[in-house]
Coordinates of C-alpha atoms and ligand atoms in Angstrom, one line a residue:
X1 CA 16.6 66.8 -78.9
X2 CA 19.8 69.5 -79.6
X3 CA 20.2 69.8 -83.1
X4 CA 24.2 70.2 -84.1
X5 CA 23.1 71.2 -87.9
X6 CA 20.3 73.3 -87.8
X7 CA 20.9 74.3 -91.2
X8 CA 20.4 71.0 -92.6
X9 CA 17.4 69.8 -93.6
X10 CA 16.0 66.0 -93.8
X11 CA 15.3 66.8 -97.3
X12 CA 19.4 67.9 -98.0
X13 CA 20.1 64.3 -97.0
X14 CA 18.6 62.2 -100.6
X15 CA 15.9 60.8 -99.1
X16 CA 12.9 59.5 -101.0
X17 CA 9.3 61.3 -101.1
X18 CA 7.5 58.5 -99.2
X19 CA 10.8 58.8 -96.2
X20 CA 10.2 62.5 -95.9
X21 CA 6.8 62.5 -95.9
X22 CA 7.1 60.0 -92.8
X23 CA 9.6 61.9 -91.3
X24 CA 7.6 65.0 -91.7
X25 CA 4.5 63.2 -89.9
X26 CA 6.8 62.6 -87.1
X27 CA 7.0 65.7 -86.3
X28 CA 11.2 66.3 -86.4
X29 CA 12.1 69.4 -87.9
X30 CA 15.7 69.0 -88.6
X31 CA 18.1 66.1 -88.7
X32 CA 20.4 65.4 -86.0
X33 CA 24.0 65.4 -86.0
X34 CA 24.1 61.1 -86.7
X35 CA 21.2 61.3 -89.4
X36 CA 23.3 64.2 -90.5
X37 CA 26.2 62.7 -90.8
X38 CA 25.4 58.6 -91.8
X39 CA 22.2 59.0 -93.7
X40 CA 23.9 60.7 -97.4
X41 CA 27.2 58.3 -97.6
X42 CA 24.4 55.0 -96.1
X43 CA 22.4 55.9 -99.6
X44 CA 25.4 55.8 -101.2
X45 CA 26.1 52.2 -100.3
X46 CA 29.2 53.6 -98.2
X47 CA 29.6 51.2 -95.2
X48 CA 29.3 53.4 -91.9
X49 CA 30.9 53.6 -88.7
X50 CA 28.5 55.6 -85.9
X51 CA 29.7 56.2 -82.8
X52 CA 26.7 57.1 -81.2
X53 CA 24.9 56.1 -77.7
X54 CA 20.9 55.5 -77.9
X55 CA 19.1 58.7 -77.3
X56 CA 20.8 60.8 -80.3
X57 CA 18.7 59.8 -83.2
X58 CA 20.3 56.6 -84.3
X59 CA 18.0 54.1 -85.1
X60 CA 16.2 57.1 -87.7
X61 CA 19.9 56.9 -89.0
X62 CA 19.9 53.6 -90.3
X63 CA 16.2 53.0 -91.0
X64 CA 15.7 55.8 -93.0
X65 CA 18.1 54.9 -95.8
X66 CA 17.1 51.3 -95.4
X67 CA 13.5 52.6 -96.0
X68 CA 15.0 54.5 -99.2
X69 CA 16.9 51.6 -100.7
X70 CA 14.7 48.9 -100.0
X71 CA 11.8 51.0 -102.1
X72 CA 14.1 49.2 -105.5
X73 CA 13.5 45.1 -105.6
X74 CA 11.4 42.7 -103.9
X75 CA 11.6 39.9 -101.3
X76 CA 11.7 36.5 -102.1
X77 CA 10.5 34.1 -99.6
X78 CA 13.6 32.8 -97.0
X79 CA 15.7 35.5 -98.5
X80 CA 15.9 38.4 -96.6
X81 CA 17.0 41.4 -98.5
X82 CA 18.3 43.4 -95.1
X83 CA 19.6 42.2 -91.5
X84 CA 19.3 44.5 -88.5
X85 CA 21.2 42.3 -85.4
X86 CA 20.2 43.9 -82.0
X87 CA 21.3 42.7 -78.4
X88 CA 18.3 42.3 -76.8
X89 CA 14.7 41.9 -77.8
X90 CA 13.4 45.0 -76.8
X91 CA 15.8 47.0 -78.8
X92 CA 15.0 45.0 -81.8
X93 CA 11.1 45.4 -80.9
X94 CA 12.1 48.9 -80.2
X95 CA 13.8 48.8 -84.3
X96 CA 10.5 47.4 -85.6
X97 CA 8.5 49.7 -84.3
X98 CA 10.8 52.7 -85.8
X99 CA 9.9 50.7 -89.2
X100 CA 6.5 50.8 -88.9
X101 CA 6.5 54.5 -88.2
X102 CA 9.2 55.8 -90.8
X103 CA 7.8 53.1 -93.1
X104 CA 4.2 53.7 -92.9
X105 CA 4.3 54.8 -97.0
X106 CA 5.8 51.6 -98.0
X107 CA 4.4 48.5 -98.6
X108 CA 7.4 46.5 -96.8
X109 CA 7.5 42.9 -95.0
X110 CA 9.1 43.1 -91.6
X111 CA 10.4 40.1 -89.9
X112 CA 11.0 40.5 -85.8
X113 CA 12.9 37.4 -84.7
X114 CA 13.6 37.5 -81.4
X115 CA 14.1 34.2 -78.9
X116 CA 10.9 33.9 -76.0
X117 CA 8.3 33.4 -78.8
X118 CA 7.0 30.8 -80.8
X119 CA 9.0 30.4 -84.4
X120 CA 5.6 29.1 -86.0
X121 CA 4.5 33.3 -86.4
X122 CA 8.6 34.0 -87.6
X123 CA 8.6 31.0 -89.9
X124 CA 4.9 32.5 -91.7
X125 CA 6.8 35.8 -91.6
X126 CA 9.7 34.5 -93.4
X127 CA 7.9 31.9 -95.6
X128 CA 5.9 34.9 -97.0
X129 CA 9.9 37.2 -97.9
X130 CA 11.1 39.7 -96.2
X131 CA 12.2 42.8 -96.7
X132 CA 13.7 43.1 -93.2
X133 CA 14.7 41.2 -91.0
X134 CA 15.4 42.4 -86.9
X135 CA 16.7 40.2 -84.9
X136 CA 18.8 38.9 -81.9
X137 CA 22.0 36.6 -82.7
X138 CA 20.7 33.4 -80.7
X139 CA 16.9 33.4 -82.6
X140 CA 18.8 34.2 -86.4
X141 CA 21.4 31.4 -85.6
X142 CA 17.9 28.8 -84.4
X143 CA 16.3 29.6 -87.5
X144 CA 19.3 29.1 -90.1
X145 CA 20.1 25.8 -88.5
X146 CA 16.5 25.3 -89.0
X147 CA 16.7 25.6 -92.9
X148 CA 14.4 28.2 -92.6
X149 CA 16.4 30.8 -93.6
X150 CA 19.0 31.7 -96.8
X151 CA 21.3 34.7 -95.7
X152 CA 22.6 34.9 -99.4
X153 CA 20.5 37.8 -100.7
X154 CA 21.2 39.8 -97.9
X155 CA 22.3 43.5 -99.4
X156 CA 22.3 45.4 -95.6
X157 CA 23.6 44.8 -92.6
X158 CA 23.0 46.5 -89.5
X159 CA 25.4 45.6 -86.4
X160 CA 23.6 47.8 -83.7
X161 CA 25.1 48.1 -80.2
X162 CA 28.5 46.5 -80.7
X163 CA 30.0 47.2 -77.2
X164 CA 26.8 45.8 -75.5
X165 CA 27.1 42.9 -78.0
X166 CA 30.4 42.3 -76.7
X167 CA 29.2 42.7 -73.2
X168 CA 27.0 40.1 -73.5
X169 CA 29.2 37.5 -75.1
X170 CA 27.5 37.8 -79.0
X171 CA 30.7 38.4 -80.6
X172 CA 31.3 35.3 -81.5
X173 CA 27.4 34.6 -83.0
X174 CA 28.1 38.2 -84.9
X175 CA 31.0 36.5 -87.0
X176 CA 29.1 33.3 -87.6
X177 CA 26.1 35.3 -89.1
X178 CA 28.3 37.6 -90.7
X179 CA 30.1 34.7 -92.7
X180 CA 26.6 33.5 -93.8
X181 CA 26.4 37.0 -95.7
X182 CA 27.9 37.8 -99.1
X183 CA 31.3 40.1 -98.7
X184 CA 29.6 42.5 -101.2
X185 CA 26.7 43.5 -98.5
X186 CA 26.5 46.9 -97.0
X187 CA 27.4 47.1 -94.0
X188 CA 26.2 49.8 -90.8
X189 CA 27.9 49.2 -87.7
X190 CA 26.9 50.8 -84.3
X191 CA 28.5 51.3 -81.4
X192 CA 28.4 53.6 -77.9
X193 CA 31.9 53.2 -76.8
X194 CA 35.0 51.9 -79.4
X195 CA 37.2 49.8 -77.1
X196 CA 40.2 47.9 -78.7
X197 CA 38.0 44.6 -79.6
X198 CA 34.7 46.6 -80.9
X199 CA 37.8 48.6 -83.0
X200 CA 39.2 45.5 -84.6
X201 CA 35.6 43.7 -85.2
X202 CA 35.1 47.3 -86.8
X203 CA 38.1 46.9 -89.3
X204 CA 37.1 43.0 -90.0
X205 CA 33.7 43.6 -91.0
X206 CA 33.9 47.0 -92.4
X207 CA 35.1 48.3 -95.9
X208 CA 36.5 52.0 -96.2
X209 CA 33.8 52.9 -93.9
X210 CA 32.7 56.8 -93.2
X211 CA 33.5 57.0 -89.2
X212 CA 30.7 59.9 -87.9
X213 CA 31.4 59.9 -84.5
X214 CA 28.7 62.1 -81.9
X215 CA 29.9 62.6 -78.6
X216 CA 27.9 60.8 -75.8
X217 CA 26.1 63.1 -73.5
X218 CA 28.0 64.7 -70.8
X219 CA 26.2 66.8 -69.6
X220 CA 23.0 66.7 -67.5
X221 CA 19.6 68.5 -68.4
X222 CA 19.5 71.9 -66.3
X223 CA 15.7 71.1 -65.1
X224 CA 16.9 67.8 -63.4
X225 CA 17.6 68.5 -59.5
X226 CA 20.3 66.1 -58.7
X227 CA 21.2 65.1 -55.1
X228 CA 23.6 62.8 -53.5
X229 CA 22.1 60.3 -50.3
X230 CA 24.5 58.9 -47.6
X231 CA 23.9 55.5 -46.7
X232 CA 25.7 52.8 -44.9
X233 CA 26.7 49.7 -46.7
X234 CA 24.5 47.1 -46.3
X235 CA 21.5 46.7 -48.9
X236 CA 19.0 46.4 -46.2
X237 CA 20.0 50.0 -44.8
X238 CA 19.8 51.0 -48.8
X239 CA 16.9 49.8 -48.9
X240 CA 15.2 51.8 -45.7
X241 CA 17.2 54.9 -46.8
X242 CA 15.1 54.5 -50.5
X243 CA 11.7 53.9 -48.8
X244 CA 12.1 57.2 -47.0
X245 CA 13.3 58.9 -50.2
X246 CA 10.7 57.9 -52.4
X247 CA 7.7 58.8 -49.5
X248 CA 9.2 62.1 -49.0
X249 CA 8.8 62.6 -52.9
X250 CA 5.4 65.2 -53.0
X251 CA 5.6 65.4 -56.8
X252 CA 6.4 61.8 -57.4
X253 CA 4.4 60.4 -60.3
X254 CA 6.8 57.6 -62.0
X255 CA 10.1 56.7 -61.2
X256 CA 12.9 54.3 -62.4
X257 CA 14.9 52.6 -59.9
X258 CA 18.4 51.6 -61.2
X259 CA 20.5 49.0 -59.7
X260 CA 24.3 47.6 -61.0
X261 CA 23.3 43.8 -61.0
X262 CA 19.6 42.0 -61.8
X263 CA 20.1 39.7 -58.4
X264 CA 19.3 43.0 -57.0
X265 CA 16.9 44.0 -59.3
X266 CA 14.8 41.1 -58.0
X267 CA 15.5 41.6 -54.6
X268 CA 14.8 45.1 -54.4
X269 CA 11.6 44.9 -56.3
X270 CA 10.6 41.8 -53.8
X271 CA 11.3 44.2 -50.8
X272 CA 9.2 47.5 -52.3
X273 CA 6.2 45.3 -53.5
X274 CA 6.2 43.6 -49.7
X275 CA 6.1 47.0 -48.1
X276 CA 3.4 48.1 -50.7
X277 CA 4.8 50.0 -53.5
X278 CA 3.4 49.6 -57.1
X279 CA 6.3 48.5 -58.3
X280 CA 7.8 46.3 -61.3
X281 CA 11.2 45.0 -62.7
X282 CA 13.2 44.5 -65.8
X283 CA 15.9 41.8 -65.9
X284 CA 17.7 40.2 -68.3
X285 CA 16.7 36.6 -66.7
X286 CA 12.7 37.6 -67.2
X287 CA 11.3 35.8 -70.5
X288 CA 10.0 38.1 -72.9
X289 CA 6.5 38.3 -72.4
X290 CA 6.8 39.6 -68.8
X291 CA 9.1 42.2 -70.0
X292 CA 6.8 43.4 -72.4
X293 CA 4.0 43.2 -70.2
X294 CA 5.9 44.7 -67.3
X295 CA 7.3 47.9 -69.3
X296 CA 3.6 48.3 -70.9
X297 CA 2.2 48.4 -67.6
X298 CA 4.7 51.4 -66.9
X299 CA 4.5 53.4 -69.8
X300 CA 0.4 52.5 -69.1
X301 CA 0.7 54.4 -65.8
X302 CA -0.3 50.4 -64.0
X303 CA 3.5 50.8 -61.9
X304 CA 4.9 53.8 -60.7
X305 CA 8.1 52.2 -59.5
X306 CA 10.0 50.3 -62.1
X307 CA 13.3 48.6 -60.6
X308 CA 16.0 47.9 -63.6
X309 CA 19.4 47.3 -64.5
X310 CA 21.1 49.3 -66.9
X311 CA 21.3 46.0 -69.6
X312 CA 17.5 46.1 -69.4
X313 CA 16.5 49.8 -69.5
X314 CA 19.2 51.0 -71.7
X315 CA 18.2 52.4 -75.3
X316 CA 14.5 51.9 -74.0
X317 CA 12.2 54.4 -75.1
X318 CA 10.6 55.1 -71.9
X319 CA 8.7 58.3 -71.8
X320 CA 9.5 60.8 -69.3
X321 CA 9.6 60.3 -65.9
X322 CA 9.1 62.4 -63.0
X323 CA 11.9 60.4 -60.9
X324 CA 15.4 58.8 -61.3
X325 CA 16.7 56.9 -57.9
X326 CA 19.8 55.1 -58.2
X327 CA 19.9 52.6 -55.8
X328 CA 23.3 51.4 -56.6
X329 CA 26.1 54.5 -58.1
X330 CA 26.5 53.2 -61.4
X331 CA 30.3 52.0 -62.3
X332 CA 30.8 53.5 -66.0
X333 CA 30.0 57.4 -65.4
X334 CA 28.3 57.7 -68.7
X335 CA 25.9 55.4 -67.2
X336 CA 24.8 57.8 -64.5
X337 CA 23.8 60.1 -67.6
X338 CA 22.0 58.0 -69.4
X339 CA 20.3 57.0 -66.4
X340 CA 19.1 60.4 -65.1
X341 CA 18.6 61.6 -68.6
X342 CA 15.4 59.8 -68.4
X343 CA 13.8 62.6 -66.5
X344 CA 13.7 66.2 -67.2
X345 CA 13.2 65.9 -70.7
X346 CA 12.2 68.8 -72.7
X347 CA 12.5 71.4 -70.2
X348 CA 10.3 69.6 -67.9
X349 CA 11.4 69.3 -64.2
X350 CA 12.6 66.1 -63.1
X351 CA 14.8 64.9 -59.7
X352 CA 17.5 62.6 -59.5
X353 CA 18.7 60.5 -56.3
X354 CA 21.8 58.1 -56.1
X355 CA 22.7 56.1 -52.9
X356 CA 26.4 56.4 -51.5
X357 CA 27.9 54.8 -49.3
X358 CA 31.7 54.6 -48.5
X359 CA 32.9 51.9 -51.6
X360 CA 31.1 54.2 -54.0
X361 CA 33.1 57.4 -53.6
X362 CA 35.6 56.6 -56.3
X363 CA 32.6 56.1 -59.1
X364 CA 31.3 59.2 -57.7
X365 CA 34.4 61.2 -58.2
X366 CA 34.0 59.8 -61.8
X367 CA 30.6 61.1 -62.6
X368 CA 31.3 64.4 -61.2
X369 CA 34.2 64.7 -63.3
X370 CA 32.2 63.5 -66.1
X371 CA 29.3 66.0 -65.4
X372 CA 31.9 68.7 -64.3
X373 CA 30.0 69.7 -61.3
X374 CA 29.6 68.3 -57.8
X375 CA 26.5 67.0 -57.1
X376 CA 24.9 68.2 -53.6
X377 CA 24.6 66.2 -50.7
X378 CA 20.6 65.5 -49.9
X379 CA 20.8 65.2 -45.8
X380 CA 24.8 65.4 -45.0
X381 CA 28.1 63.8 -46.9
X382 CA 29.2 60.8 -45.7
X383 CA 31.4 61.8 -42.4
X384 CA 28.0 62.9 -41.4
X385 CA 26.5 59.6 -41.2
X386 CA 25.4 57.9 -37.5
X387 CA 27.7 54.8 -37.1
X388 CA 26.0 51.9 -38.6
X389 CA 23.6 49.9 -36.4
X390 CA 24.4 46.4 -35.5
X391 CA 21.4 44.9 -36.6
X392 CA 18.3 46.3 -37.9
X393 CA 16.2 45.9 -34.7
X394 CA 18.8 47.6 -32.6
X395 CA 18.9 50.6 -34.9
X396 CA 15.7 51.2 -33.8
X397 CA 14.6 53.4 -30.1
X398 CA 13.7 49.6 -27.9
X399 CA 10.4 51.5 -27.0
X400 CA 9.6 51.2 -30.5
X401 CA 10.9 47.8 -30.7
X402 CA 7.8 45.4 -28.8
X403 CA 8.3 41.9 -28.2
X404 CA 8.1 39.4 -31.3
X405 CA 4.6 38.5 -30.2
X406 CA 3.8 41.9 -30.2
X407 CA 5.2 42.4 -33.1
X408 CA 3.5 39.7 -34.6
X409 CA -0.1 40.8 -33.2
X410 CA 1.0 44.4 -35.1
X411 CA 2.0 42.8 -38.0
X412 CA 3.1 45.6 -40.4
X413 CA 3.2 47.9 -37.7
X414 CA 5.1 51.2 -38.1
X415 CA 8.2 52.8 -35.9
X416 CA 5.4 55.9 -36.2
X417 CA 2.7 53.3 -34.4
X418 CA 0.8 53.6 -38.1
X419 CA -0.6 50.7 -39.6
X420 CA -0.1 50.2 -43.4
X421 CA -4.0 50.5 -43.6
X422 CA -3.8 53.5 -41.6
X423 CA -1.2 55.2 -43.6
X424 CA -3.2 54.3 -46.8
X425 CA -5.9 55.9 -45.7
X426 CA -4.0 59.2 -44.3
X427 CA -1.7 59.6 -46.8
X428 CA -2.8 59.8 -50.6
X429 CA 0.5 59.9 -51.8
X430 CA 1.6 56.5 -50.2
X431 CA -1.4 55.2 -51.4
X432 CA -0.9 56.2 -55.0
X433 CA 2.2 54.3 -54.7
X434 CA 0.1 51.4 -54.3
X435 CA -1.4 48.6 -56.3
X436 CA -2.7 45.5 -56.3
X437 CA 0.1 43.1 -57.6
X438 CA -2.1 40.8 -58.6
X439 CA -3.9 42.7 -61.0
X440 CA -0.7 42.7 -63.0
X441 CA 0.4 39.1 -63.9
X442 CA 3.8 39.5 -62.0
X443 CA 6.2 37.0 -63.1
X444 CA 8.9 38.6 -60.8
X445 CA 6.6 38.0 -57.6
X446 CA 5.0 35.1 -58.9
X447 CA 8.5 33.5 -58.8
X448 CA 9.4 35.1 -55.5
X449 CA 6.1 33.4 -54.3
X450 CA 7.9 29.8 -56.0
X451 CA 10.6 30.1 -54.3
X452 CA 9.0 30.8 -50.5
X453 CA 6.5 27.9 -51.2
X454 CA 9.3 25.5 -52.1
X455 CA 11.7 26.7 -48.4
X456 CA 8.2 26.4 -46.5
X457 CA 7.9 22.8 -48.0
X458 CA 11.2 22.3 -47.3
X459 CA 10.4 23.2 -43.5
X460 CA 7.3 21.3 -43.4
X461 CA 9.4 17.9 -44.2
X462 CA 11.5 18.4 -41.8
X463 CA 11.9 16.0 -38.9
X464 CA 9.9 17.9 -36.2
X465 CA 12.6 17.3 -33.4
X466 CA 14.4 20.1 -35.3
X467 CA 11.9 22.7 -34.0
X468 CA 11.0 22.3 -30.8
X469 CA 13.2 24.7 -28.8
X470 CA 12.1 27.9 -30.4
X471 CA 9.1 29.5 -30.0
X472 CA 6.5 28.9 -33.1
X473 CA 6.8 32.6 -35.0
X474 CA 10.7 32.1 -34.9
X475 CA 12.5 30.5 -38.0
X476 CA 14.4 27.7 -37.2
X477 CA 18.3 27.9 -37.0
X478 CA 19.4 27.3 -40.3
X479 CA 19.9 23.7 -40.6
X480 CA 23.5 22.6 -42.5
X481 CA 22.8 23.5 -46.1
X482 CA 22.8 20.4 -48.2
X483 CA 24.3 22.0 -51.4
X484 CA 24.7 25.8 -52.1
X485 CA 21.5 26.7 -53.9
X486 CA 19.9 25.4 -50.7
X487 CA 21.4 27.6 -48.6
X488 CA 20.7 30.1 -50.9
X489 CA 17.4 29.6 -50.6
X490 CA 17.1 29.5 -47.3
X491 CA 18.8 32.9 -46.9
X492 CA 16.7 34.4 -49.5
X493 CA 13.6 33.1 -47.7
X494 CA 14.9 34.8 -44.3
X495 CA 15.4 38.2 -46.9
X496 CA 11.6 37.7 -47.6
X497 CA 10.4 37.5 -44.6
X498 CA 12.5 40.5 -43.1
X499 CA 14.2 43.7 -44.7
X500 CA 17.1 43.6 -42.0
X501 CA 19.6 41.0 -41.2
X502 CA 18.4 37.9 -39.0
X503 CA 18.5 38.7 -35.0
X504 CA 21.3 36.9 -33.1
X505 CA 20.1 34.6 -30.3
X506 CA 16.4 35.0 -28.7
X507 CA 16.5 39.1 -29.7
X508 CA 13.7 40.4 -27.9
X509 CA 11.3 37.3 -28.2
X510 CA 12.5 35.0 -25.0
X511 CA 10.7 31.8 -25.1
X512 CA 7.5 31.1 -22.8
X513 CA 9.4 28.0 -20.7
X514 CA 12.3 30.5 -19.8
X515 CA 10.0 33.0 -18.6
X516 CA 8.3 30.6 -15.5
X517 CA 8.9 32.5 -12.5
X518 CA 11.1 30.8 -10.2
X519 CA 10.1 29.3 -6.6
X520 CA 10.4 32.9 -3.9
Ligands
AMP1 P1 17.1 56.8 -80.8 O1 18.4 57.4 -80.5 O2 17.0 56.2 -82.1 O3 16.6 55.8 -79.7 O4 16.0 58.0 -80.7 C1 15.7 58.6 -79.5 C2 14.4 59.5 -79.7 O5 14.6 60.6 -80.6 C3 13.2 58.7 -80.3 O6 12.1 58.9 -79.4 C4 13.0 59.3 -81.6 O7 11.7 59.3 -82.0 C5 13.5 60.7 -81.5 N1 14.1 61.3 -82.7 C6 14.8 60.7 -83.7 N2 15.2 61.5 -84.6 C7 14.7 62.7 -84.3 C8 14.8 64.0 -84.9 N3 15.4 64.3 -86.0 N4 14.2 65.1 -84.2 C9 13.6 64.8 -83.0 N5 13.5 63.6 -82.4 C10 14.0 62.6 -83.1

């Protein structure tokens, strides 16, 4: 991590003996510019304004002189003596686990309260006083309705993350806990960006703050090889473009897989696992315990593709990785750093691929302003693209194509004429991309799975009249939806059962009764 201050120490700052000692064991030599700057006026009881993105040190800012102060006093049980409010659970797992390590000298009661658990565990927790308390806005608000909780000894308060609050609509839960806390609290307010709203919650719930403001990273590690992939428009054309991508990767050995929205999280992690990728996902819809299970099985080395959206992955503490693809170009340039700054991470040599197709060139022109450089094209810009295909099938040579029985018969079959059991076996890379899904509980799949069951069902009830002009393997014609989510459904199930868009008419697969020779 670049060091602004090398000439300041951690033990310039006023920490206490047990802190240091900690800090020491954590290997970090010197502070970083946000410890730097927030750590002396936060043990001062000075309220503090950071502006500073995850990824610069921050959390160590805050839980450093919260270890310090909290070393006077005791808990007393219901009254938490410090409030850390994070957006989403893994951030505030993330914030525990930074007390555990900083605080490993101190004898100190942490509370995690975040929503997807039971609240028997959090109610022992808080029963017994504690000295922190992490937790998400919804969960805090559940347990003070309870009567579980008192906020009145509260002496800290930690506001982490204020713009991604405000993204996700917490603002409003932020003032109600904050009026449950005494005025004369401390108060340590985060925050990446400082639009106008995050500005003015700033000035409500701040007093004389110190502002220490780091700039977010603009700039994009020297060992990361970033290249630029033209692709048509449509999702299933992105999603063939990726598959290539990520085969032709020789040095692959983890990657992240970024996309703007979760509804494409899912689908793209339904369409890698069907064509055999180890691959998992991270959405904000997922309950907790197949997050945690799903980034455990990442950072274990189980899943070599994870599929995310920025919501999810951001402020993660994912190790390195080898690969960054982003399927989608991200919309706020700053993203497309964070994103890629997850490879190439201490000098280590890392690649990064983003998708673009004609709607994205305007975000494009804002991350290359951003990054002040152009990024290189991988295979040809965008005027260099073959006009788009009509359908999927047709994009392909006919030879290739085969009849739908045929195709059926060669289920899984190749363009190439290679099997999926073939290529295993020939190519070790493709094959490390593998794994058995179901040796991972896979809630993403398993729901996927749900869903298909439920349309199949669906088909099976219907009156059998409605069939019997198309040949067996074909789908039938949609029927009319009866609502929306039906037809949604529906449409998703045609996705699952096919990367590319749904063939017009009989496509190549003419049915048996129109193929009876006629009288000579
Ligand atoms: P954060 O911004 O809090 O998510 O921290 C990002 C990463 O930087 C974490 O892996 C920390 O362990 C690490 N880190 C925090 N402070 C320092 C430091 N002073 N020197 C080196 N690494 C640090």
């Amino acid at each position: 991590m670049e060091t602004v201050f090398p000439l300041t120490t951690f033990s310039d700052l006023g920490l206490s003996q047990k802190v240091l000692s900690a800090v020491t064991d954590a290997g970090y030599t010197n502070p970083t510019p946000i410890q730097a700057g927030a750590i002396p006026p936060a043990l001062k009881h000075r309220d503090i304004l950071g502006i500073a993105q995850t990824g610069t040190g921050k959390t160590a800012s805050f839980v450093l002189p919260m270890l310090t102060l909290l070393e006077k006093g005791r808990a007393r049980a219901r009254m938490p003596r410090t409030l850390i409010l994070e957006p989403t659970r893994e951030l505030a797992a993330q914030v525990a686990e930074n007390f555990e390590k900083y605080g490993k000298n101190h004898k100190l009661n942490i509370a995690l309260l975040i929503g997807g658990v039971s609240f028997d565990e959090q109610d022992r927790k808080l029963e017994r006083g504690a000295d922190v308390l992490i937790c998400t806005p919804g969960r805090l608000l559940d347990h003070c309705e309870r009567g579980k909780l008192l906020m009145t000894g509260v002496e800290i308060l930690v506001i982490d993350e204020a713009d991604r609050m405000l993204d996700m609509g917490f603002i409003p839960d932020i003032e109600r806990i904050a009026k449950l806390i005494p005025f004369t609290r401390q108060t340590l307010f985060f925050s990446a960006t400082m639009p106008p709203e995050i500005q003015k919650l700033a000035d409500r719930f701040l007093q004389n703050p110190e502002r220490i403001e780091v700039a977010p990273p603009s700039s994009t590690a020297k060992t990361v090889t970033q290249r630029i992939v033209a692709t048509h428009d449509k999702d299933y054309e992105k999603r063939a473009v990726l598959r290539d991508l990520i085969r032709a990767q020789t040095d692959l050995k983890n990657a992240i897989i970024f996309c703007n929205r979760k509804l494409d999280v899912a689908d793209l992690f339904r369409s890698l696992s069907r064509h055999g990728f180890s691959v998992g996902a991270l959405h904000g819809d997922m309950d907790q315990s197949s997050r945690t299970k799903m980034l455990a099985g990442f950072k274990d080395n189980q899943i070599t593709l994870l599929v995310a959206s920025d919501v999810a992955a951001r402020g993660l503490d994912i190790p390195d990785v080898s690969h960054v693809f982003n399927f989608d170009v991200p919309i706020h340039a700053e993203d497309y750093v964070h994103r890629i700054g997850r490879t190439g991470r201490a000098g280590r040599s890392g690649a990064a691929f983003t998708l673009v197709n004609r709607r994205d060139t305007k975000y494009l022109d804002a991350i290359e302003k951003l990054i002040g450089q152009k990024i290189e094209w991988l295979n040809g810009d965008l005027t260099e693209l073959p006009p788009p295909a009509e359908s999927y099938e047709s994009a392909r040579p006919k030879r290739e194509r085969g009849g739908r029985r045929e195709r059926d018969r060669d289920r899984g079959r190749r363009s190439d004429g290679a099997r999926p059991d073939a290529e295993k076996a020939e190519s070790p890379k493709a094959d490390s991309h593998r794994h058995d899904m179901k040796s991972l509980d896979n809630p993403v799949l398993d729901e996927t799975n749900a869903k298909a069951d439920t349309v199949k069902a669906e088909r099976k009830a219907q009156p059998r009249g409605q069939n019997t002009a198309r040949s067996a393997n074909r789908p039938a014609p949609a029927p009319a939806p009866a609502n929306d989510d039906h037809r949604d459904r529906r449409n998703r199930y045609r996705r699952d059962q096919d990367d590319g868009p749904t063939p017009v008419g009989f496509g190549d697969d003419i049915p048996a009764f129109m193929l009876i020779a006629g009288k000579a």
